[in-house]
Tab-separated table of N, CA and C in Angstrom:
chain	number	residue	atom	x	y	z
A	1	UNK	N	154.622	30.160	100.573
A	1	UNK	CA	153.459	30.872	101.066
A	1	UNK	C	153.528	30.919	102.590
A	2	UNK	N	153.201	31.945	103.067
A	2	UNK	CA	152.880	32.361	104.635
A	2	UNK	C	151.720	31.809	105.219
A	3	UNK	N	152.686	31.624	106.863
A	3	UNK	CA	151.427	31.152	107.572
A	3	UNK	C	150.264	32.100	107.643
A	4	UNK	N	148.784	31.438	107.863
A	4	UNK	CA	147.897	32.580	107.789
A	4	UNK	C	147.480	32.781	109.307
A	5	UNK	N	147.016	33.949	109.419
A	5	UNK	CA	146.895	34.719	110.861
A	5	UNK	C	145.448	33.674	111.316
A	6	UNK	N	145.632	33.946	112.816
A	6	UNK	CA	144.898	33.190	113.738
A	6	UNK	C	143.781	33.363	113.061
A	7	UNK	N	142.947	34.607	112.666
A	7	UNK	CA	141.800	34.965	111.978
A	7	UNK	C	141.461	34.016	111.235
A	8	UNK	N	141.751	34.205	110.180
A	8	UNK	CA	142.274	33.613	108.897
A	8	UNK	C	141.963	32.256	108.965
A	9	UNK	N	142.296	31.813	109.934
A	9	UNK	CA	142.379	29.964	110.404
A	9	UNK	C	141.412	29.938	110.578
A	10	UNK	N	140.768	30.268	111.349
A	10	UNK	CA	139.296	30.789	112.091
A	10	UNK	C	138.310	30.627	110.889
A	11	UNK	N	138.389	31.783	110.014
A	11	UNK	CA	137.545	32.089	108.789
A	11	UNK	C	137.429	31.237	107.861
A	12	UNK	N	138.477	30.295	108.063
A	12	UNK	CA	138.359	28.898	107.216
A	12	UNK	C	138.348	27.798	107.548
A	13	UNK	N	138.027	27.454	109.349
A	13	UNK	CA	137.254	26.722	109.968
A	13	UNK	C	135.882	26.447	109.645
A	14	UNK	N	135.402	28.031	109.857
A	14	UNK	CA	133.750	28.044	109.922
A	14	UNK	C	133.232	27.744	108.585
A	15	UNK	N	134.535	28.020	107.314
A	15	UNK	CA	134.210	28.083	106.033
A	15	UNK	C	134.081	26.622	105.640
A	16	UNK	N	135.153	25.589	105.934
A	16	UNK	CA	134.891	24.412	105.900
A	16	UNK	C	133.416	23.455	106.934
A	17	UNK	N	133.404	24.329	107.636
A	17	UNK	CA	132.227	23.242	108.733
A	17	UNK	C	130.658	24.000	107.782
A	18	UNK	N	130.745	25.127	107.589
A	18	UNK	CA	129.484	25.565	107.341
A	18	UNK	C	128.812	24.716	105.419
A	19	UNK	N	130.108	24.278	104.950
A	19	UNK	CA	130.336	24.174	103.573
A	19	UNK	C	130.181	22.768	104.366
A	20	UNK	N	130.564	21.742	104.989
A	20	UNK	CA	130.201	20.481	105.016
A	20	UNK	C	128.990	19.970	105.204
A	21	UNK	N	128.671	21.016	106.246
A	21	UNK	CA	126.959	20.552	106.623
A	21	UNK	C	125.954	20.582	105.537
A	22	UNK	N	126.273	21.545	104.588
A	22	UNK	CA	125.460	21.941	103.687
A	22	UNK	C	125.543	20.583	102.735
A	23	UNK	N	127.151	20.379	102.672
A	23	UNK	CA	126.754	18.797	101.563
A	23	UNK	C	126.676	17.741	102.193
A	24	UNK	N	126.956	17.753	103.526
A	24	UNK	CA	126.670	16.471	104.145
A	24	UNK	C	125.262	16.050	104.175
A	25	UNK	N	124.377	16.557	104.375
A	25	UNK	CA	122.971	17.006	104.004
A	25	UNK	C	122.629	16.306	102.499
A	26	UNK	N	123.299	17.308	101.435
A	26	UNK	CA	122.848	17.015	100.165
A	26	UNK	C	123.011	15.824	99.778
A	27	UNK	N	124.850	15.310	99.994
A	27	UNK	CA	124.706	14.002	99.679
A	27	UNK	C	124.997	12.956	100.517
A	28	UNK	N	124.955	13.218	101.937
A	28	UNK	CA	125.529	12.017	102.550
A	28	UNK	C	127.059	11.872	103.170
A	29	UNK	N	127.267	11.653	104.293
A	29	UNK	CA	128.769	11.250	104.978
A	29	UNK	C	129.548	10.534	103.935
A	30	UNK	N	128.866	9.718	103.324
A	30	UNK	CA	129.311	8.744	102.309
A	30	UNK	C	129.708	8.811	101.293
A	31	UNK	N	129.084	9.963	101.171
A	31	UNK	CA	129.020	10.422	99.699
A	31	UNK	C	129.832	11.755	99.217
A	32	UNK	N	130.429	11.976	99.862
A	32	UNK	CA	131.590	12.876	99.981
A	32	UNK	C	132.560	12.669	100.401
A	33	UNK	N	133.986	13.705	100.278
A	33	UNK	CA	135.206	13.378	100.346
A	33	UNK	C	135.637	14.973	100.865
A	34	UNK	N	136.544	14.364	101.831
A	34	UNK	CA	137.548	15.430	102.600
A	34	UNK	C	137.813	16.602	101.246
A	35	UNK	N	138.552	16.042	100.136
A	35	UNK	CA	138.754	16.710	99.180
A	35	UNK	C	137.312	17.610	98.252
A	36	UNK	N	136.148	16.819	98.606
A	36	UNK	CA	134.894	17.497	97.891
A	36	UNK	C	134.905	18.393	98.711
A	37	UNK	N	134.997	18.305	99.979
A	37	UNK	CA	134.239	19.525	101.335
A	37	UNK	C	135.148	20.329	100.905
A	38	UNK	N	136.999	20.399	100.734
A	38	UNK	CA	137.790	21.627	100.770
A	38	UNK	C	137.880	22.019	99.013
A	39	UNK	N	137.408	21.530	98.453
A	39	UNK	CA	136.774	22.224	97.021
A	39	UNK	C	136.195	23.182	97.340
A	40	UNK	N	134.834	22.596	98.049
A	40	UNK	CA	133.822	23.565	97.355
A	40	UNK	C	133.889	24.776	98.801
A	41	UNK	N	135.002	24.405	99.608
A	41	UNK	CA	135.283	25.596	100.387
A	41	UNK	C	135.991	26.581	100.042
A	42	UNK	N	136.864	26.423	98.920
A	42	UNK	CA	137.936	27.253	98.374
A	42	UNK	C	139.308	26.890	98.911
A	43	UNK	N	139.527	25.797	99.288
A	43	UNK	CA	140.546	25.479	100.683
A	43	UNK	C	141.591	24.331	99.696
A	44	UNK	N	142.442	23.995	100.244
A	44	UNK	CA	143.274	23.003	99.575
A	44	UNK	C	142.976	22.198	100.491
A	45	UNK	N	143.166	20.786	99.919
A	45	UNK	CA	143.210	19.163	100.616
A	45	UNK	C	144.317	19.325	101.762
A	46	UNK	N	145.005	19.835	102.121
A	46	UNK	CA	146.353	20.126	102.721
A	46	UNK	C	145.986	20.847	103.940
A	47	UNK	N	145.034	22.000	103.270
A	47	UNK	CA	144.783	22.670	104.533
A	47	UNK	C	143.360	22.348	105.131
A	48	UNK	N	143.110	21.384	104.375
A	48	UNK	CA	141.563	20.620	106.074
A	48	UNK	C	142.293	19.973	107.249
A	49	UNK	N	143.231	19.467	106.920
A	49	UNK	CA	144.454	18.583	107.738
A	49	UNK	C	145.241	19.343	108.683
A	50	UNK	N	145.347	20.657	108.432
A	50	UNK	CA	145.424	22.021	109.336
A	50	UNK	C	144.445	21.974	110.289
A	51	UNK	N	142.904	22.157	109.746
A	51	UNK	CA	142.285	22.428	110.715
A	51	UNK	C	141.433	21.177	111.217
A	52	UNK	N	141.264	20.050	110.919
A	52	UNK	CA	140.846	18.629	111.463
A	52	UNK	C	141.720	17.802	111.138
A	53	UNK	N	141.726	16.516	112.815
A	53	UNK	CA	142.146	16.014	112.445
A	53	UNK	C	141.769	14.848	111.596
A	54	UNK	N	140.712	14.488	111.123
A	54	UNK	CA	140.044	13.307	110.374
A	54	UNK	C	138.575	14.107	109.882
A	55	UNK	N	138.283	12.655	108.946
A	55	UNK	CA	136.836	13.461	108.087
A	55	UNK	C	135.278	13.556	109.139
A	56	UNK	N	135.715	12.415	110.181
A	56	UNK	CA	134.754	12.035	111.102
A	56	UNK	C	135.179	13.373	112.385
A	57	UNK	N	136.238	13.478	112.189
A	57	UNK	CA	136.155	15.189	113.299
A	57	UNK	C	135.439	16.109	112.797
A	58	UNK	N	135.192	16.678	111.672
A	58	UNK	CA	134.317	17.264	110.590
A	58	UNK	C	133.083	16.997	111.102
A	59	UNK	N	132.819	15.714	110.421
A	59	UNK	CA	131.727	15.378	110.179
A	59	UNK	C	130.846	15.880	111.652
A	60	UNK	N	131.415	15.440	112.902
A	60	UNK	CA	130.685	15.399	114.697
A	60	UNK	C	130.261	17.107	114.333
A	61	UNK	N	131.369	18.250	113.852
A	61	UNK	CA	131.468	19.405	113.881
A	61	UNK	C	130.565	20.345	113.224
A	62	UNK	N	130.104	19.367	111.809
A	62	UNK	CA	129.434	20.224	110.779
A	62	UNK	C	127.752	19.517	111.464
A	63	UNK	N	127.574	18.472	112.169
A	63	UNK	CA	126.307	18.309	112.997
A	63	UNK	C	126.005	18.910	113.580
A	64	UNK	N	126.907	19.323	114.532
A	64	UNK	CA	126.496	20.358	115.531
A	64	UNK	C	125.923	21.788	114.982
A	65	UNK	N	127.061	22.034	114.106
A	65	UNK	CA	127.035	23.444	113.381
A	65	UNK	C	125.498	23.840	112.667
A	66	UNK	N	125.168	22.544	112.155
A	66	UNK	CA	123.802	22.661	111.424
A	66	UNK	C	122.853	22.806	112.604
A	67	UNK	N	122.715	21.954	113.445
A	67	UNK	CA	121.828	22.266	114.432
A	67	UNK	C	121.946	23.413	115.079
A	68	UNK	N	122.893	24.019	115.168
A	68	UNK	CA	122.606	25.376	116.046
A	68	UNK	C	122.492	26.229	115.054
A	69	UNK	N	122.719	26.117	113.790
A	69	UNK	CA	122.229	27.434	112.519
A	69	UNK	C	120.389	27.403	112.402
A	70	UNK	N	120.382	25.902	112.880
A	70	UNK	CA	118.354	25.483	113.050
A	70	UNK	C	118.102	26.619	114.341
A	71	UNK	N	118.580	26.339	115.553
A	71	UNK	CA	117.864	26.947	116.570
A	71	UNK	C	118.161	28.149	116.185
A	72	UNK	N	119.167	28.772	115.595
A	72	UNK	CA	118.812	30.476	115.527
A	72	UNK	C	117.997	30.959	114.523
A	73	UNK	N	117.653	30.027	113.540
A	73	UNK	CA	117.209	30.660	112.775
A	73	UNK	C	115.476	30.717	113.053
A	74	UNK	N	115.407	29.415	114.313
A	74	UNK	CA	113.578	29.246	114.757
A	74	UNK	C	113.653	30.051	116.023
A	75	UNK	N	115.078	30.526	116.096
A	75	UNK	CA	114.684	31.276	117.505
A	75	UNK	C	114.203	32.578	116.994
A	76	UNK	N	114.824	33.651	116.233
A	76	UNK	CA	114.776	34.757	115.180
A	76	UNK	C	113.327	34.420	114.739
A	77	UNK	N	113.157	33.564	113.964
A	77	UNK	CA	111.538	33.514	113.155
A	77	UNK	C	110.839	31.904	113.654
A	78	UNK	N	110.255	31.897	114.682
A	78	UNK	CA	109.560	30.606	115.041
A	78	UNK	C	108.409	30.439	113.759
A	79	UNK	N	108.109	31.301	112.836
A	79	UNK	CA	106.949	30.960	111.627
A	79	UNK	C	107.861	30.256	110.944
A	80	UNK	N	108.810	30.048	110.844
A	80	UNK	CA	109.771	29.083	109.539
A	80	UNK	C	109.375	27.436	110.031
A	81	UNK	N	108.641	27.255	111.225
A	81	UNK	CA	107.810	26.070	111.276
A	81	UNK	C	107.381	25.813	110.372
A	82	UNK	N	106.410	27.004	110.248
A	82	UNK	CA	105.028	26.629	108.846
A	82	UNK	C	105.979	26.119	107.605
A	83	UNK	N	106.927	26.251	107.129
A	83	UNK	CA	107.442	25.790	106.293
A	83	UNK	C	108.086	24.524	106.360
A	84	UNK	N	108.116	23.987	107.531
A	84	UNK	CA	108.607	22.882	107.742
A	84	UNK	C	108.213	21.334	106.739
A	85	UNK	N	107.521	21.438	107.283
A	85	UNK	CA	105.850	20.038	105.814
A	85	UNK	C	105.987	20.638	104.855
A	86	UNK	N	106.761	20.981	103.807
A	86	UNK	CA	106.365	21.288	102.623
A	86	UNK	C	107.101	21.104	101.771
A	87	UNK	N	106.949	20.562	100.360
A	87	UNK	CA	107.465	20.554	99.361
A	87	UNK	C	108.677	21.271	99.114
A	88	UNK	N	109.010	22.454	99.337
A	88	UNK	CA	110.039	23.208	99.056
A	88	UNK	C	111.457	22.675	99.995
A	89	UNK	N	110.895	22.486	101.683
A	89	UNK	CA	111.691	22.215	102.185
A	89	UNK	C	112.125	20.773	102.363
A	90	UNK	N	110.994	19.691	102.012
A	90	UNK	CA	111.725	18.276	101.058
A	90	UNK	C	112.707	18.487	100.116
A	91	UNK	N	112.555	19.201	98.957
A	91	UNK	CA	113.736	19.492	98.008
A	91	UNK	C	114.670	19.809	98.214
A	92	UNK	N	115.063	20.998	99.451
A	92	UNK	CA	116.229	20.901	99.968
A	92	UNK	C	116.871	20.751	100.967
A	93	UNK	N	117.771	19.913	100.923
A	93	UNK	CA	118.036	19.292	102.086
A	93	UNK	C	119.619	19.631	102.668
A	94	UNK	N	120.595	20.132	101.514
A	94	UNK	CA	120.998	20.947	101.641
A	94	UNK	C	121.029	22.214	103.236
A	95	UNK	N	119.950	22.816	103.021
A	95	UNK	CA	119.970	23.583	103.776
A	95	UNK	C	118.550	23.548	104.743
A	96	UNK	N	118.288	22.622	104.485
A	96	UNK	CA	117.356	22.071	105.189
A	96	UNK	C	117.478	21.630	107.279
A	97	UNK	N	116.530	20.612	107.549
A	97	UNK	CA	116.564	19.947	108.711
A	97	UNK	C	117.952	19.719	108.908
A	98	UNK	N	118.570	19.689	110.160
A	98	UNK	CA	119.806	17.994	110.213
A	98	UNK	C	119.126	17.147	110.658
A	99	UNK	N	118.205	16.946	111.937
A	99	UNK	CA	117.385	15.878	112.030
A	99	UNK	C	117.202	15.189	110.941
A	100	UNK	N	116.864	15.929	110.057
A	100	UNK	CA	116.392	15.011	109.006
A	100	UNK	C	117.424	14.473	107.939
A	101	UNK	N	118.553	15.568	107.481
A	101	UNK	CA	119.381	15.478	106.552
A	101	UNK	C	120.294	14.460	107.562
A	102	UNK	N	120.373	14.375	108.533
A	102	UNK	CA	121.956	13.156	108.795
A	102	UNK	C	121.486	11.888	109.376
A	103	UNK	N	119.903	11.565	109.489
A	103	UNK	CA	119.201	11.017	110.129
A	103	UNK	C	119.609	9.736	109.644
A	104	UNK	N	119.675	9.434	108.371
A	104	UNK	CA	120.179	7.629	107.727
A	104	UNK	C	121.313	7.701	107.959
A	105	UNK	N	122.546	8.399	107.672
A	105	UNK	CA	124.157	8.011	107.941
A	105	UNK	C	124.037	7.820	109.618
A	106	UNK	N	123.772	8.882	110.416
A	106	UNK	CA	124.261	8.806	111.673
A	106	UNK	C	123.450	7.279	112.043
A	107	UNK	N	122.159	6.622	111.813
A	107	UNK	CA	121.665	5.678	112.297
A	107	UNK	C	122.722	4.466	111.893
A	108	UNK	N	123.441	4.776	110.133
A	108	UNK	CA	124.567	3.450	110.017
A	108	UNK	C	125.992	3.594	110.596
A	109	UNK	N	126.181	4.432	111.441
A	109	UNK	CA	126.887	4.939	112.063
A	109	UNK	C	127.906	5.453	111.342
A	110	UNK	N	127.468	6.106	110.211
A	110	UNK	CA	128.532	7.007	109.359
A	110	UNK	C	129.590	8.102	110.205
A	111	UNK	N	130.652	8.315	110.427
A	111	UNK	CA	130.776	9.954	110.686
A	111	UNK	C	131.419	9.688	112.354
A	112	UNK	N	130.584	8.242	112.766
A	112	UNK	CA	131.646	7.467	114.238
A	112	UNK	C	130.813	7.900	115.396
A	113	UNK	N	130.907	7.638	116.259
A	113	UNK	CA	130.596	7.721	117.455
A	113	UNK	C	130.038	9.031	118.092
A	114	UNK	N	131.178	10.229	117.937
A	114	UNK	CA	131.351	11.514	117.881
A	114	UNK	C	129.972	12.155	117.160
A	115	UNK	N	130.032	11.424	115.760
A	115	UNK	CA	128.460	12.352	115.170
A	115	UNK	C	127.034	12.052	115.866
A	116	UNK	N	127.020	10.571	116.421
A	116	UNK	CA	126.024	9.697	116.894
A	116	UNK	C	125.533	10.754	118.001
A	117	UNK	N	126.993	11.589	118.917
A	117	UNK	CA	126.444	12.328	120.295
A	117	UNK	C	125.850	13.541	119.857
A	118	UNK	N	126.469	13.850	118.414
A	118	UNK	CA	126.407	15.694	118.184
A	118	UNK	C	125.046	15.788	118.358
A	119	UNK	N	124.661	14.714	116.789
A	119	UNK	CA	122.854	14.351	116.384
A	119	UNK	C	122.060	14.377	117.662
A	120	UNK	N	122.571	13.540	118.427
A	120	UNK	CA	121.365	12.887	119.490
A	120	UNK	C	121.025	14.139	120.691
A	121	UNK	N	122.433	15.335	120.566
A	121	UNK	CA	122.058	16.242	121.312
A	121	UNK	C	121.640	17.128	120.109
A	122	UNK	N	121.620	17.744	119.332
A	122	UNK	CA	120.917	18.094	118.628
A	122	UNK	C	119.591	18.067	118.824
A	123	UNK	N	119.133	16.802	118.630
A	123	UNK	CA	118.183	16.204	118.221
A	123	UNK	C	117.189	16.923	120.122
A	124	UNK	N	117.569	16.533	120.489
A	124	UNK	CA	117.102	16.823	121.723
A	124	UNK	C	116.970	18.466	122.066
A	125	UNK	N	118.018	18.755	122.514
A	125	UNK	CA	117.664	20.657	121.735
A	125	UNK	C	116.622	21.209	121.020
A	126	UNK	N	116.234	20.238	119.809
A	126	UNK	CA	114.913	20.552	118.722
A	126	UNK	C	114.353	20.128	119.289
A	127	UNK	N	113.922	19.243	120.299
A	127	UNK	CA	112.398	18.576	121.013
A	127	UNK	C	112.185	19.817	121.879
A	128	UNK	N	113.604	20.271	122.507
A	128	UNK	CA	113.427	21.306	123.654
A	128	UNK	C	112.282	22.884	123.119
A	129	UNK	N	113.108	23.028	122.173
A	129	UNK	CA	112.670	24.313	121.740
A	129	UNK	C	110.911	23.931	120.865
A	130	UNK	N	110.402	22.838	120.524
A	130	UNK	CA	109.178	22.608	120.261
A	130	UNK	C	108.281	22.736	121.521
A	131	UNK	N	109.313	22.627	122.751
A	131	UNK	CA	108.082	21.684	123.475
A	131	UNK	C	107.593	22.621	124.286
A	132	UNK	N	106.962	22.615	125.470
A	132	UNK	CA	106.622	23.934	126.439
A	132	UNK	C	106.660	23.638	127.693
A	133	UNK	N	106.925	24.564	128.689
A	133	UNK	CA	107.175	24.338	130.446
A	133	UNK	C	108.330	23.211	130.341
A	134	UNK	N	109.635	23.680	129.752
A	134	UNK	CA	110.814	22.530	130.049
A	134	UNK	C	110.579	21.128	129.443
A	135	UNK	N	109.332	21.300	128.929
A	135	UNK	CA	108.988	19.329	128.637
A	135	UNK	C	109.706	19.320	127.020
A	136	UNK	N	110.544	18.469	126.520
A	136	UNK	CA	110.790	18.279	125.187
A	136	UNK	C	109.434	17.643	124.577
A	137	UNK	N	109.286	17.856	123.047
A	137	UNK	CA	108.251	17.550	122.616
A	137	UNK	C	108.537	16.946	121.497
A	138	UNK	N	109.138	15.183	121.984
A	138	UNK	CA	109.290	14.254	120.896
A	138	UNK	C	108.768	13.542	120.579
A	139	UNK	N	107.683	13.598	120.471
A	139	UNK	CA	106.487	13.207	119.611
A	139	UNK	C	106.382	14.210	118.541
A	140	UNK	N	106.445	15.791	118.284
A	140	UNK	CA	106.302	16.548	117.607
A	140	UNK	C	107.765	16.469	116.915
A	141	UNK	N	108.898	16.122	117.215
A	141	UNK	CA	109.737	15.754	116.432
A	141	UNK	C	110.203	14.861	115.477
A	142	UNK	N	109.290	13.497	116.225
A	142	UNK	CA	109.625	12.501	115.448
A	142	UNK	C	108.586	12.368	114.632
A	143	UNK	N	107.483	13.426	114.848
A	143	UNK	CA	106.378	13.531	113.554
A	143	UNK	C	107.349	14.158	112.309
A	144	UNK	N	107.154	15.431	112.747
A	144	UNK	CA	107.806	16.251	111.544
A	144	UNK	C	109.456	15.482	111.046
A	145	UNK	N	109.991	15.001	111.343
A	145	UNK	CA	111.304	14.142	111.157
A	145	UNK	C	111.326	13.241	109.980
A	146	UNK	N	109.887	12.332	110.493
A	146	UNK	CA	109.811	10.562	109.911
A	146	UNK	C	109.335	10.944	108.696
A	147	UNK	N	108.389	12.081	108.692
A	147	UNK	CA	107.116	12.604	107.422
A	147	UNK	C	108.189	13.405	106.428
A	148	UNK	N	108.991	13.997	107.227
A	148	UNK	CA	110.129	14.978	106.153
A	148	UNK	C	110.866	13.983	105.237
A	149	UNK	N	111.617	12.948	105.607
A	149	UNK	CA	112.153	11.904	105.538
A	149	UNK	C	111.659	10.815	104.766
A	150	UNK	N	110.313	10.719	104.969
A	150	UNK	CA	109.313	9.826	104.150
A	150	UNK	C	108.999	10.190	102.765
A	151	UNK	N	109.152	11.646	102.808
A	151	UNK	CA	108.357	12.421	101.382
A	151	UNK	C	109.654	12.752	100.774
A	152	UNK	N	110.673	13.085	101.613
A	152	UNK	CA	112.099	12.597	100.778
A	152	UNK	C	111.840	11.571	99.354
A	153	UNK	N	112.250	10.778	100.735
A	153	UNK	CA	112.395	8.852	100.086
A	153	UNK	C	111.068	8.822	98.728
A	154	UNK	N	110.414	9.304	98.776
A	154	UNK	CA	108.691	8.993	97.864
A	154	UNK	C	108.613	10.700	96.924
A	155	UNK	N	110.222	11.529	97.242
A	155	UNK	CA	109.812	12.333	96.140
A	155	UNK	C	109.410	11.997	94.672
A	156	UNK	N	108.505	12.682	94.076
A	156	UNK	CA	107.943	12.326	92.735
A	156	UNK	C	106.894	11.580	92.587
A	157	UNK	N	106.084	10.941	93.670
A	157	UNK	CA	105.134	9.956	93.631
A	157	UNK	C	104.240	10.507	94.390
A	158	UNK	N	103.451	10.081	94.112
A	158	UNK	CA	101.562	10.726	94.841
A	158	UNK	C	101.623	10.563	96.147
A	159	UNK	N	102.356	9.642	96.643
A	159	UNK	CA	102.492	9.742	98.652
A	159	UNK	C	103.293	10.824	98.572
A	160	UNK	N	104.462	11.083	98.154
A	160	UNK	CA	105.058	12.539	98.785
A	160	UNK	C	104.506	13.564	99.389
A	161	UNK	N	103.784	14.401	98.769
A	161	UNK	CA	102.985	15.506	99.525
A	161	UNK	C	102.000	14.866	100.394
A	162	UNK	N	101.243	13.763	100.485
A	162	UNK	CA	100.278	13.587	101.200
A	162	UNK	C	100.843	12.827	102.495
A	163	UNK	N	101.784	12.699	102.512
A	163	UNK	CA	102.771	12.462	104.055
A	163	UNK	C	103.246	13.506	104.439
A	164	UNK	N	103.555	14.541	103.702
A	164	UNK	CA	103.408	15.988	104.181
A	164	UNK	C	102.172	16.377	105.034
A	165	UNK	N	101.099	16.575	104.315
A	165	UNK	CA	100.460	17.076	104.126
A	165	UNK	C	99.145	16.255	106.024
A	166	UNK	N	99.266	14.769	105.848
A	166	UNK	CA	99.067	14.281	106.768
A	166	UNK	C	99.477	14.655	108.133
A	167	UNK	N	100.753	14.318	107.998
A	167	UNK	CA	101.542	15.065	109.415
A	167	UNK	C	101.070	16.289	109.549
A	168	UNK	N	101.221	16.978	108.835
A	168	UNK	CA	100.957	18.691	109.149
A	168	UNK	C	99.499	18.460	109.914
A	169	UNK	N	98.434	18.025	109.326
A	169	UNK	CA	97.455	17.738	110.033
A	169	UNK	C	96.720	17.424	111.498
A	170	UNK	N	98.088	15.755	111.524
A	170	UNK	CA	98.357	15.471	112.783
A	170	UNK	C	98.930	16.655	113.818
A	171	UNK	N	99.921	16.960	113.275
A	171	UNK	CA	100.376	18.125	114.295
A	171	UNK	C	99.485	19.689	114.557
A	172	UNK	N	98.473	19.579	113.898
A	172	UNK	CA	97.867	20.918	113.663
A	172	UNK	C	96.774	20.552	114.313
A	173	UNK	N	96.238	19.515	115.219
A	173	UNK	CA	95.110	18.384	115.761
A	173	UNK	C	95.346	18.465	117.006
A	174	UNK	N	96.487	18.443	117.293
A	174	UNK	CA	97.808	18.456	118.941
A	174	UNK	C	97.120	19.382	119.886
């Protein structure tokens, strides 16, 4: 088989980083494998090793990647807030927050050093774009974050929505 054109490499860069974030999210740094990410990319085990060099180069890559698919998509529609507290967007996490989806691995330092900076600028970026006159607004982050995260952890039980539902409050009080 032939080498594939610069494109090509390219198209199955973004295909592997956009396909990691999504399960890194669902199940965890931990909880996946170099070989799960180039599955469900269409990619062979052979050729992630082409384009990274380790699972933790990935991993820094598909952080970033998620966070900047967040700011365009609140830059485009700032109402996808309102959906933020809610049931639907607890369930998936997937395609959800990264704040929120890489928030337990990156704290056990899953993913190395590298993911620890992606997150933490990330993370900061999302205070930026909440906040107003240049001020980040992390208090409004680490509301909506801890409460997303909380109703996670307590899906199926009578606190779930009402730690939603609280925060939203709090922040709607601001």
């Amino acid at each position: 088989m032939g080498r594939v054109s610069q494109a090509q490499a390219r198209e199955n860069r973004e295909r592997i980083v956009a396909t990691a974030a999504r399960l890194l999210r669902e199940k965890g740094i931990n909880g996946i494998s170099v070989a799960d990410v180039s599955a469900a990319a269409g990619l062979t085990h052979g050729g992630f090793y082409k384009q990274f060099e380790s699972k933790e180069a990935l991993v820094s890559e598909a952080i970033a990647y998620a966070f900047a698919q967040q700011a365009t998509r609140l830059e485009a529609d700032p109402t996808l807030l309102d959906g933020y507290l809610t049931p639907e967007h607890r369930d998936t996490p997937g395609t959800g927050c990264p704040a929120a989806g890489f928030a337990g691995d990156v704290a056990r330092a899953a993913g190395g050093e590298a993911a620890r900076q992606s997150y933490a600028d990330g993370v900061a970026a999302y205070a930026r774009m909440l906040g107003t006159d240049d001020e980040p607004d992390l208090a409004a982050v680490s509301m909506m974050v801890g409460a997303l995260i909380l109703s996670r952890a307590t899906a199926g039980t009578e606190i779930s929505e009402h730690l939603l539902a609280a925060a939203k409050q709090a922040l709607d009080e601001r």
